[in-house]
Coordinates of C-alpha atoms in Angstrom, one line a residue:
Chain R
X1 CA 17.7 -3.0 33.8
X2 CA 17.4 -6.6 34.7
X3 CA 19.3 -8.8 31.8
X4 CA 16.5 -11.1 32.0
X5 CA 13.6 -9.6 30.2
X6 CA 9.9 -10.8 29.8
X7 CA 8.5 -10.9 26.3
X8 CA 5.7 -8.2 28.0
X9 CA 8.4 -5.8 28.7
X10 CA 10.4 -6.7 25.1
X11 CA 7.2 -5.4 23.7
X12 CA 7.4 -2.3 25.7
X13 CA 11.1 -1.8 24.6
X14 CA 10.2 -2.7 20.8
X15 CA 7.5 0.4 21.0
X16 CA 9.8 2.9 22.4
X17 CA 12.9 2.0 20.9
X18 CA 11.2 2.4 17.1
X19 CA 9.3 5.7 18.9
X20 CA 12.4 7.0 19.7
X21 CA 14.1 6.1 16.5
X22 CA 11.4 7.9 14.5
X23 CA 11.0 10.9 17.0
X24 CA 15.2 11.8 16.7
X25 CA 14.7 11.4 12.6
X26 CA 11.8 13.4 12.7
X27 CA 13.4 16.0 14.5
X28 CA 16.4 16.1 12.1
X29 CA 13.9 16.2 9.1
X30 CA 12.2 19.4 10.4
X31 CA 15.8 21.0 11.4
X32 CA 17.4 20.2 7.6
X33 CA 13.7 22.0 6.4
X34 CA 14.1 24.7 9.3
X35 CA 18.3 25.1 7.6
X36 CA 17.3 25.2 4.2
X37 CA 14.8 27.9 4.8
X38 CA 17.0 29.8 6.8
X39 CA 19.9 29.5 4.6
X40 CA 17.7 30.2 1.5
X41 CA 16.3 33.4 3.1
X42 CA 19.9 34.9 4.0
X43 CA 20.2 34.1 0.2
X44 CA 17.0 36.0 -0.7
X45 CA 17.9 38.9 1.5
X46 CA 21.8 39.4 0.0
X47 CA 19.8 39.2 -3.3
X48 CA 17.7 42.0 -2.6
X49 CA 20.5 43.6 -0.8
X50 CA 22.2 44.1 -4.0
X51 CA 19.8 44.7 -6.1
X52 CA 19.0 48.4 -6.0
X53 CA 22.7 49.1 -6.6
X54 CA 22.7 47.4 -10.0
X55 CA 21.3 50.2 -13.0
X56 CA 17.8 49.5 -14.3
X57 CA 18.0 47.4 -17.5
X58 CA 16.7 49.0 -20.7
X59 CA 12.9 47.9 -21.2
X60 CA 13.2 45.0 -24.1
X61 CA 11.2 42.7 -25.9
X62 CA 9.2 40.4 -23.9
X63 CA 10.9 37.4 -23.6
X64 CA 8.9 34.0 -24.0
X65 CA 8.9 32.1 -20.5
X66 CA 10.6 28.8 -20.4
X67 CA 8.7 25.6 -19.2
X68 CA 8.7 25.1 -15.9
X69 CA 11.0 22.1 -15.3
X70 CA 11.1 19.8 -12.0
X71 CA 12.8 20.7 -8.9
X72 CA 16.4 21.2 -8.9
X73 CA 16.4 19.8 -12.6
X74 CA 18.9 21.8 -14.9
X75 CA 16.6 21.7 -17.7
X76 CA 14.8 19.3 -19.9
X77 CA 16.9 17.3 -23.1
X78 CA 15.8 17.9 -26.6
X79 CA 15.3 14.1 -28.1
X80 CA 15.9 14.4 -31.8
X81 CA 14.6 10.9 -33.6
X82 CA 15.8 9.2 -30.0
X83 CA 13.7 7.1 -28.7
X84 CA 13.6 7.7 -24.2
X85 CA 14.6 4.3 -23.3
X86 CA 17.8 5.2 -25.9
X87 CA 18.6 8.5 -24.3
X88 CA 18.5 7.1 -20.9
X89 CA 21.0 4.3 -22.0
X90 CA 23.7 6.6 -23.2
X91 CA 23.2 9.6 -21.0
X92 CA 23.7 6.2 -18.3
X93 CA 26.6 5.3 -20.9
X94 CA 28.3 8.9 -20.6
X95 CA 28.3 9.2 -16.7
X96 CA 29.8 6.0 -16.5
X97 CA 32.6 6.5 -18.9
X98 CA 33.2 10.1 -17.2
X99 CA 32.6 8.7 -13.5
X100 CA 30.9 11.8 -12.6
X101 CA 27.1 11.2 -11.4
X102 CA 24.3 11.5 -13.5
X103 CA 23.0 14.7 -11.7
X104 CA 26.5 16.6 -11.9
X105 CA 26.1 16.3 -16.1
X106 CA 23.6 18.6 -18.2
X107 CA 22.2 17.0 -21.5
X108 CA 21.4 19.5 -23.8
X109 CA 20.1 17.4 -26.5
X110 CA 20.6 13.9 -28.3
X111 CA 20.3 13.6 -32.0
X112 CA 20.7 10.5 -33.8
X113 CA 23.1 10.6 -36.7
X114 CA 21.4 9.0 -40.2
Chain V
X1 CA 72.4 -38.7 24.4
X2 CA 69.3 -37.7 26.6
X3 CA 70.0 -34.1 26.5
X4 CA 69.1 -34.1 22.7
X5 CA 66.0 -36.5 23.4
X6 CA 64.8 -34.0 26.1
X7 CA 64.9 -31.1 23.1
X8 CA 63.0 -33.8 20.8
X9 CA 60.7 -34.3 23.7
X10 CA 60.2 -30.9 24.4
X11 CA 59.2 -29.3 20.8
X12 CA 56.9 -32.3 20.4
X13 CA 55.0 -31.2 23.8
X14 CA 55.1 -27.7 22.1
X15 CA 53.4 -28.6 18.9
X16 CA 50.0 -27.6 18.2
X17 CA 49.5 -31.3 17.1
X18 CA 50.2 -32.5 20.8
X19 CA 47.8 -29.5 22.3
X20 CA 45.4 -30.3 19.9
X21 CA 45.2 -33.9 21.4
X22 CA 46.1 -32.7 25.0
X23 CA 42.4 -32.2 25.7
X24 CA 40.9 -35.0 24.8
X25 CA 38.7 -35.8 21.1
X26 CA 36.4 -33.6 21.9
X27 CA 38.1 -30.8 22.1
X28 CA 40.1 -31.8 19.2
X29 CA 37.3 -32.4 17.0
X30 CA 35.8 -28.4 18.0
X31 CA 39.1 -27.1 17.2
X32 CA 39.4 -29.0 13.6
X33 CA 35.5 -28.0 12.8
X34 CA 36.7 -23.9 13.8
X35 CA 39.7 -24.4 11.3
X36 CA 37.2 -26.1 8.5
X37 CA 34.6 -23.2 9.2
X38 CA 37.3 -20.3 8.7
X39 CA 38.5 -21.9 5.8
X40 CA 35.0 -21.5 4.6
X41 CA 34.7 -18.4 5.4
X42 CA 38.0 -17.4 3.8
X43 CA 36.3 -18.9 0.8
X44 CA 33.1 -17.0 0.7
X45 CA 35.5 -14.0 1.0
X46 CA 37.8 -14.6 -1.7
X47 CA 36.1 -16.4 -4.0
X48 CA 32.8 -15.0 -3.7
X49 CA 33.4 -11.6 -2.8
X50 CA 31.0 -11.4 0.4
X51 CA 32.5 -8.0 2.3
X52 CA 36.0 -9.6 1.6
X53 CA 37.6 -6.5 3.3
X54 CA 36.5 -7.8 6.7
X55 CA 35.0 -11.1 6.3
X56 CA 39.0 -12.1 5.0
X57 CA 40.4 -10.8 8.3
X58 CA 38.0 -12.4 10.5
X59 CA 38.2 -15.6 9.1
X60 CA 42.0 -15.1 9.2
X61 CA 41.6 -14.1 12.8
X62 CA 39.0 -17.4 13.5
X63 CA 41.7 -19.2 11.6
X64 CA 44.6 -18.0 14.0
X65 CA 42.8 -18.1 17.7
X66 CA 41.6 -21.4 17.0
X67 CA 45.2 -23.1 16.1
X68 CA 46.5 -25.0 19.5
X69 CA 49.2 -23.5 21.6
X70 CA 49.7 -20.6 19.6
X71 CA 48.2 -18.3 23.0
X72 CA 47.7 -15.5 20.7
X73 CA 43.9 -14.7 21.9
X74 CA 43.0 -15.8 25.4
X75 CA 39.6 -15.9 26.4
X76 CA 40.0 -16.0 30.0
X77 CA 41.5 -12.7 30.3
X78 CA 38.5 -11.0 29.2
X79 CA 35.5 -13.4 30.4
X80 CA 36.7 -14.2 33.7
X81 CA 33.9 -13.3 36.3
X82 CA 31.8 -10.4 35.6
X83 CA 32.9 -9.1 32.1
X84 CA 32.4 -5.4 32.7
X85 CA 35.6 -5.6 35.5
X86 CA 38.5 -6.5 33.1
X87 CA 41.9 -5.9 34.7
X88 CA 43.4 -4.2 31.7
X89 CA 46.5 -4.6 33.5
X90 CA 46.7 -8.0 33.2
X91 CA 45.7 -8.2 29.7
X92 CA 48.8 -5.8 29.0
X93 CA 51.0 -8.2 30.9
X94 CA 49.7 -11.6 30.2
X95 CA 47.7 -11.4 26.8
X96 CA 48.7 -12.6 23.3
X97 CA 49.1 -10.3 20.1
X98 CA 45.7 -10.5 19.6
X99 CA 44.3 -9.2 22.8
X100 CA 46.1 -6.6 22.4
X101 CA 44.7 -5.7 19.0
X102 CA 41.5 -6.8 20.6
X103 CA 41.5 -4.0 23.3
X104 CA 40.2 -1.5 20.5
X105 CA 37.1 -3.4 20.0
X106 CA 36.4 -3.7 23.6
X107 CA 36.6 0.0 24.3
X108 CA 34.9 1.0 21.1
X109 CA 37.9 2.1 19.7
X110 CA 37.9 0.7 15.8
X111 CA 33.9 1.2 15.5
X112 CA 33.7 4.9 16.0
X113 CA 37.3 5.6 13.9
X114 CA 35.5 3.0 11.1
X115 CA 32.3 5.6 11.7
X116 CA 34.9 8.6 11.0
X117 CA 36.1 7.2 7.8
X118 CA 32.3 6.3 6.7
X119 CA 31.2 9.4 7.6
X120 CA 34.1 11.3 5.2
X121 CA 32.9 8.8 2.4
X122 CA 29.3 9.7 3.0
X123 CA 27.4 12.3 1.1
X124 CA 24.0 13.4 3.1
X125 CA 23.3 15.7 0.0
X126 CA 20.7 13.0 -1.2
X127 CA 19.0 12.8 2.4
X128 CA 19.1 16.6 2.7
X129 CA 17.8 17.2 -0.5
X130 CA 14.7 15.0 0.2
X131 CA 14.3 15.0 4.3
X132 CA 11.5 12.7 4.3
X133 CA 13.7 9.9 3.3
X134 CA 14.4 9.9 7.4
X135 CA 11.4 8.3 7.6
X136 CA 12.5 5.2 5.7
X137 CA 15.5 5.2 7.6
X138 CA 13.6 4.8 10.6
X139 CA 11.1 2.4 9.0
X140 CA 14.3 0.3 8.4
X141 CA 14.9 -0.3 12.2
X142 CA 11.9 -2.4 12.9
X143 CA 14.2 -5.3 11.9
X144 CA 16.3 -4.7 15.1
X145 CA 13.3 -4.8 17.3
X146 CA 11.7 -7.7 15.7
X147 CA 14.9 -9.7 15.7
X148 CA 14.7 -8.4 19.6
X149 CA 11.8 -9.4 20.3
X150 CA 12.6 -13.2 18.2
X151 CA 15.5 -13.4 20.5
X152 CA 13.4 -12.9 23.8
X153 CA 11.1 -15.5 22.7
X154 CA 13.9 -17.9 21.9
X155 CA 15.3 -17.3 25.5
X156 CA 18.0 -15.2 25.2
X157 CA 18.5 -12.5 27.9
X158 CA 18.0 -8.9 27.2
X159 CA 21.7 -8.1 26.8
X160 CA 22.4 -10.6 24.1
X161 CA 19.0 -10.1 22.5
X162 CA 19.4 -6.5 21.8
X163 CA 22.8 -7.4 20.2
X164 CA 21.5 -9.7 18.4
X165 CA 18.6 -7.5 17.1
X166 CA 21.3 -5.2 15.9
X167 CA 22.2 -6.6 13.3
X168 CA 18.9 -6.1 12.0
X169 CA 20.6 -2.5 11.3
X170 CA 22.9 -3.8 8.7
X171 CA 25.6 -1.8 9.7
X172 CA 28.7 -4.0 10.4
X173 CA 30.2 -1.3 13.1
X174 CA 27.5 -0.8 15.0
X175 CA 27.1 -4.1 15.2
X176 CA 30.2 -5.0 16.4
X177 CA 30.2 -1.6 18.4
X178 CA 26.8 -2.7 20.8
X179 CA 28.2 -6.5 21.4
X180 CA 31.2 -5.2 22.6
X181 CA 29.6 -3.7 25.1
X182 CA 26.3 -5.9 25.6
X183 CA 27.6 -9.3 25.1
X184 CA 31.2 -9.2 24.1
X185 CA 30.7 -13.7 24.0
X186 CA 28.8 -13.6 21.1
X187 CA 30.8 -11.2 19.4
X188 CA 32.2 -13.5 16.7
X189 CA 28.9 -14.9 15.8
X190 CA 27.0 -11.9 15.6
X191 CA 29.7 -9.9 13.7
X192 CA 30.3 -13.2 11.0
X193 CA 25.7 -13.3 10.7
X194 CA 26.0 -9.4 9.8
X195 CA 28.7 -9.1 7.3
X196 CA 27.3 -12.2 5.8
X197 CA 24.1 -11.2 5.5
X198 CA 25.5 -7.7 4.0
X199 CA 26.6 -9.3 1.7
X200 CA 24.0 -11.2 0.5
X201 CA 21.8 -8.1 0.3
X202 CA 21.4 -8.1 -3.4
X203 CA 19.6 -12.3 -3.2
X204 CA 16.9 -10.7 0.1
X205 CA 15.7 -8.0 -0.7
X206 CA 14.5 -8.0 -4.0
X207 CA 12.3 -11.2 -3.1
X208 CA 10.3 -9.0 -1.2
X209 CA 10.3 -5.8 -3.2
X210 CA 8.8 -7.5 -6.0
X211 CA 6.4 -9.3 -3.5
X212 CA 5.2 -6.6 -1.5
X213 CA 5.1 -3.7 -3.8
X214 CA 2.8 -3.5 -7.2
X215 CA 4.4 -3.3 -10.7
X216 CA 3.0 -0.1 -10.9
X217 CA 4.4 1.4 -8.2
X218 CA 7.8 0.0 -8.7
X219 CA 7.9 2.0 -12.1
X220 CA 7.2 5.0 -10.6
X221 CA 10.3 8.0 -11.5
X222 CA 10.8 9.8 -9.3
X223 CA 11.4 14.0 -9.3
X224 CA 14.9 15.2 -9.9
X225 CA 16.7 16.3 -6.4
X226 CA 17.3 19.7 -5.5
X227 CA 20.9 21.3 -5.3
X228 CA 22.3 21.4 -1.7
X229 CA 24.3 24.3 -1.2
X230 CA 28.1 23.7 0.7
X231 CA 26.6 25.6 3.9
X232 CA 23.8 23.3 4.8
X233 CA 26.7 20.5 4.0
X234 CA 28.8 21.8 6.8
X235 CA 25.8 22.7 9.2
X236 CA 24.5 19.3 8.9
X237 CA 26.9 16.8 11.2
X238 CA 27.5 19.8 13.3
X239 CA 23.4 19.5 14.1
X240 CA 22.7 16.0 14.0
X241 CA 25.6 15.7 16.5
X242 CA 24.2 18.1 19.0
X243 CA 20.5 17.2 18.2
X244 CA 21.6 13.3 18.4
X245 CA 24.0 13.3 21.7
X246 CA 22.0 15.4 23.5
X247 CA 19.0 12.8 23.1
X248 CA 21.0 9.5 23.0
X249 CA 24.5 11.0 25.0
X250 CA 25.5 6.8 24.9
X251 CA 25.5 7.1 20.9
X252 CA 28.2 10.1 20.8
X253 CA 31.3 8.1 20.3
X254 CA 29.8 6.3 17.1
X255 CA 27.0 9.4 15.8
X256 CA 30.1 11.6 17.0
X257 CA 32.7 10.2 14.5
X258 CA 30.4 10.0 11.9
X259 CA 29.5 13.4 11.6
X260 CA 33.0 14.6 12.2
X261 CA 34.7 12.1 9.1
X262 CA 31.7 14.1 7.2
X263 CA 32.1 17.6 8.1
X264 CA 35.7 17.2 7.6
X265 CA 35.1 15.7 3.8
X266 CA 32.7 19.0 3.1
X267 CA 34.3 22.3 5.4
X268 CA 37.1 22.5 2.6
X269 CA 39.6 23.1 4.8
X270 CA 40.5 19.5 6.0
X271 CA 40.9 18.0 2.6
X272 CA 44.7 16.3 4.0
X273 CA 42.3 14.9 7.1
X274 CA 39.5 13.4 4.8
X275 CA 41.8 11.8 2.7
X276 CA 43.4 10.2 5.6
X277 CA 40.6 8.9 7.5
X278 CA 38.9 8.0 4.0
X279 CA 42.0 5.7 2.8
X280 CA 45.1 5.0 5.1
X281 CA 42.8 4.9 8.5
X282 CA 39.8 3.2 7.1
X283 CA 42.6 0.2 6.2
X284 CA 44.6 -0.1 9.6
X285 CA 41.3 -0.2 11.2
X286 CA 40.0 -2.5 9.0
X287 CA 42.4 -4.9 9.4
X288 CA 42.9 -4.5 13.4
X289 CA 38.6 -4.8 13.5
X290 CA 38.8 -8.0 11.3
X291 CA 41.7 -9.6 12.8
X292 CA 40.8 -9.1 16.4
X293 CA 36.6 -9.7 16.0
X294 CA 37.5 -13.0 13.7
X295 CA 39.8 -14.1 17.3
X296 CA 36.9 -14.1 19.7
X297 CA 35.3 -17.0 17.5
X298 CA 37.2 -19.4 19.5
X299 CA 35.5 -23.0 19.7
X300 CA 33.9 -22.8 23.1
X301 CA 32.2 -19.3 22.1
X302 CA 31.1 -20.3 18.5
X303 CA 30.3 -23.7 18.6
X304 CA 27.0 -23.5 20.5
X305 CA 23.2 -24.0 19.6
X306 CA 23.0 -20.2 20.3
X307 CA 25.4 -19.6 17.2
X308 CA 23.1 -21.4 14.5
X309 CA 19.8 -19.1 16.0
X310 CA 21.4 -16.0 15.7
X311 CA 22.2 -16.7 12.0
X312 CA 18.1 -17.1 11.7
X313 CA 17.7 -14.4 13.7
X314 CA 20.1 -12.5 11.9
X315 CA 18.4 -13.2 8.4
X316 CA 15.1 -12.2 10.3
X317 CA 16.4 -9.3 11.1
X318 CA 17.4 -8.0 7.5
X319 CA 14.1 -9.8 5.9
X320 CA 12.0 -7.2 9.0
X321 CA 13.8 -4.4 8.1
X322 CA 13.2 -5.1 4.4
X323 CA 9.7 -5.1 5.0
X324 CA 9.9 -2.1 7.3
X325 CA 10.9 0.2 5.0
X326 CA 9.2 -1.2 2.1
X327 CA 5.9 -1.1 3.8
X328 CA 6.6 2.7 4.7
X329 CA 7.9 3.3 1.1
X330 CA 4.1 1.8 -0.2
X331 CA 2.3 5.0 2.6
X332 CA 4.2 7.5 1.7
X333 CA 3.8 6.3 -2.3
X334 CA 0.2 6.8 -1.1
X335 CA 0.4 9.5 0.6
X336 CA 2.4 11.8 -1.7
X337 CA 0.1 10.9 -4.5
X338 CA 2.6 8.7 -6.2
X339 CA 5.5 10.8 -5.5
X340 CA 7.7 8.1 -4.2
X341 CA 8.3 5.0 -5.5
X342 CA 8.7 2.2 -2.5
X343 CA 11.4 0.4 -3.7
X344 CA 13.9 2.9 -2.2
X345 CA 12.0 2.3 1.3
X346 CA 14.2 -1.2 1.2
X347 CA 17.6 1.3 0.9
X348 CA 16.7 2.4 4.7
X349 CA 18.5 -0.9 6.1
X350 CA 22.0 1.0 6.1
X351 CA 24.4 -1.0 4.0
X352 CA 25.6 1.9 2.0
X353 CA 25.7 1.7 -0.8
X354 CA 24.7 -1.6 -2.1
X355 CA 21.2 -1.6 -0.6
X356 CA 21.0 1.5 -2.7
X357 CA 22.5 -0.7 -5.3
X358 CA 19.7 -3.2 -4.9
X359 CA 16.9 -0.3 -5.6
X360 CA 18.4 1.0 -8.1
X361 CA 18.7 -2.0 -10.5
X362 CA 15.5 -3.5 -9.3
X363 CA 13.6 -0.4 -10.5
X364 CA 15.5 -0.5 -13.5
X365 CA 14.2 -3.9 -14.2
X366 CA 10.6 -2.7 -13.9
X367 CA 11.7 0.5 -15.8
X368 CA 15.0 0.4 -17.6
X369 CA 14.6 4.4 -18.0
X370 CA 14.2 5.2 -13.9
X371 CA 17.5 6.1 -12.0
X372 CA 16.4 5.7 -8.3
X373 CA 20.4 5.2 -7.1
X374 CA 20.4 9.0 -5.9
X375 CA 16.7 8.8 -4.5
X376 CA 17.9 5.6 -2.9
X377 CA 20.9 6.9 -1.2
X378 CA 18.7 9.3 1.0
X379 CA 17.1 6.6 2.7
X380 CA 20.5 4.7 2.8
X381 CA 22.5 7.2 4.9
X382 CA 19.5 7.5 7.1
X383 CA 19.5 3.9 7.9
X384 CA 23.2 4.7 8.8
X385 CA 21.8 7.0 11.8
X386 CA 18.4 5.5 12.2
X387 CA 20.8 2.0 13.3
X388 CA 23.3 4.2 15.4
X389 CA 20.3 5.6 17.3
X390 CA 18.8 1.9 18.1
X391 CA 22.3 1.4 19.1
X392 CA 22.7 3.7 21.0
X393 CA 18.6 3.5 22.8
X394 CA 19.5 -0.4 23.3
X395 CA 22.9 0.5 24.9
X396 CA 21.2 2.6 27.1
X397 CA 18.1 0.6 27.9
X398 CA 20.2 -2.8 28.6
X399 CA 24.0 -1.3 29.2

């Protein structure tokens, strides 16, 4: 291409560069979705693989069903007299003193001490 | 009697305060002006901390190429005639311990092995977990074509303008990777505007977060990431490589080492190889990148009109990109009914971490109970191949 480059033909190379920027990433978004399903129905299928070799569980008491919790969470923290801008701070607190990330800890509750 | 006032004679035409002079005052006062600015930019380093890893080194290298006599960078070996037929012959036999160091930038050497360490240091997990955080990292990019497209209109030819617009990626090997190649002059100036402006990351952006995006939106929290499991880790760099190179094949030396620092961080079976290109590589690099890029800033090449307008073009650049993945951040908010807050659109300029950083304490000053660092970093490592892709689509569109 000719180094010297009309602002017409800039234009032109502004539009294709962001197209092609955005059509490579889109592609990589639907291939990491396309993986994960993949990966998570090889999962599904060892899982059911396995299954019928395991003995069938005596019937038992109906258990109570937990609350559904957000995606990927490990569960939801029991706040005892703690106000949620308080928890936050020392669950923030914690995984700084630890250096692990906030995601890699579980919080199983937080009770304040009277 | 004269013998010893031929030695006196001689190591005073030897001085660097005689070939200072030698010249003539102009020249003089260009070289005194390079010393002052890389004494000012060994400040800013030091003192305030901006990227002092490389911005030391390259004012240390600005500081050393632009001392008279010392012959330690020259110039003419590499811009003589048309740059792209460099007798690396010559350079061997004739050049200074700087051209030697410098031969890694020029072939790309120091970028992509930089890329390999960045890539070990990366986690995608965060971009995995929530894919359509790509979209932010593309978003992001619009700085590089607006500072493009700035450039143009300023009169700069396509080669320099698209390593100009670079920048705009705020990713300091790229950068440095593309003018190599495109417009190896500027090199100095360009790679000085990005790791300044890097660095000044934290005073840019949140001017325009809290200027183009509604309180309201700011405090949105966001839902807790899913759990990526170790395979999809490892199948990851192995796929964007071959999705990546086979679209962009000029990008495979950067995109390439990348992917290959991060699938050796996360196959579990090159821990000794991580380590390495995560510590003890990463710093030789380093210091042969900021040494050698700081030595091109001689006076001729620096002290130019064209240096001051790719510093504005520069700040465009980060201020477009900003905005890019801000505005992007506000339509997917709307389109996910709220699921997203926009602030981590701004985390799609590259810069890892600290544009994360930058959402993550600016949504904690609209909500001091949202964590958006983790949301943030998808986004963030995006940027990092969002800016490698415009690399490599300006590299082949003007290379």
């Amino acid at each position: 291409m000719n180094n010297d480059i009309t602002v017409v033909q800039t234009l032109g190379v502004v539009v294709l560069g962001m197209g092609t920027v955005f059509a490579v990433l889109v592609l990589l978004w639907a291939l990491i979705i396309a993986e994960s399903k993949i990966l998570e129905a090889m999962e599904n299928n060892k899982k059911a693989a396995k299954a019928p070799t395991t003995a069938t569980p005596a019937p038992s008491a109906p258990v109570a069903k937990p609350a559904p919790t957000a995606k990927g969470s490990c569960g939801g923290v029991m706040l005892h007299d703690v106000p949620d801008r308080t928890a936050a701070m020392i669950m923030a607190i914690v995984a700084d003193e630890l250096k692990t990330p906030l995601n890699e800890l579980r919080f199983i509750s937080i009770k304040e001490v009277k | 009697m004269e013998f010893i006032g031929n030695i006196f004679s001689n190591l005073a035409t030897q001085t660097g305060f005689y070939a200072l002079f030698a010249n003539g005052g102009v020249s003089a006062l260009k070289t005194i002006i390079m010393i002052v600015v890389a004494c000012v930019l060994l400040y800013m380093g030091i003192v305030k901390k901006f990227e002092p890893l490389l911005l030391v080194g390259i004012a240390f290298g600005m500081l050393l190429t632009n001392l008279p006599g010392s012959g330690i960078y020259n110039p003419e070996l590499w811009y003589a005639g048309s740059g792209m037929n460099i007798n690396f012959g010559h350079v061997l036999h004739e050049g200074g311990f700087l051209d030697i160091l410098y031969l890694g930038v020029k072939l790309g050497v120091y970028p992509s092995l930089i890329f390999m360490g960045v890539g070990a240091m990366t986690d995608f997990g965060p971009l995995m977990s929530n894919p359509k955080s790509l979209l932010l990292g593309a978003a992001a990019q619009f700085g590089v074509y607006a500072a493009l497209l700035g450039a143009v209109c300023m009169g700069f030819d396509g080669n320099v303008a698209a390593s100009i617009g670079i920048i705009g990626g705020a990713d300091g090997p790229t950068a440095i990777w593309l003018t190599s190649k495109l417009a190896p002059n500027y090199l100095g100036a360009i790679a000085i505007a990005a790791y300044s402006y890097m660095a000044l990351i934290p005073l840019i952006q949140p001017f325009f977060m809290v200027r183009l995006v509604p309180k309201k939106e700011r405090q949105i929290k966001m839902e807790q990431l899913r759990t990526v499991s170790q395979t999809e880790k490892i199948i990851f760099p192995i796929m964007v490589t071959i999705v990546c190179c086979f679209i962009l094949p000029s990008v495979a030396a950067l995109l390439g080492c990348l992917m290959l620092g991060n699938l050796w961080a996360n196959c579990g079976v090159c821990d000794r190889l991580s380590d390495t290109v995560q510590n003890a590589l990463m710093n030789i690099i380093t210091i042969f990148l900021g040494i050698s890029v700081g030595a091109t800033a001689t006076a001729d090449q620096f002290l130019k009109a064209e240096t001051l307008m790719i510093i504005v073009l520069g700040l465009a650049a980060f201020c477009f990109a900003t905005i890019g993945g801000l505005l992007v951040g506000r339509v997917m908010c709307a389109v996910t009914g709220g699921k997203i807050n926009p602030l981590i659109g701004s985390a799609g300029v590259s810069a890892v971490p600290m544009a994360a950083r930058v959402s993550q304490v600016q949504g904690q000053k609209d909500n001091p109970t949202n964590f958006l660092l983790m949301h943030a970093m998808g986004p963030n490592v995006a940027g990092v191949i969002g800016s490698a892709v415009a690399a490599g689509f300006l590299l082949a569109t003007f290379g």
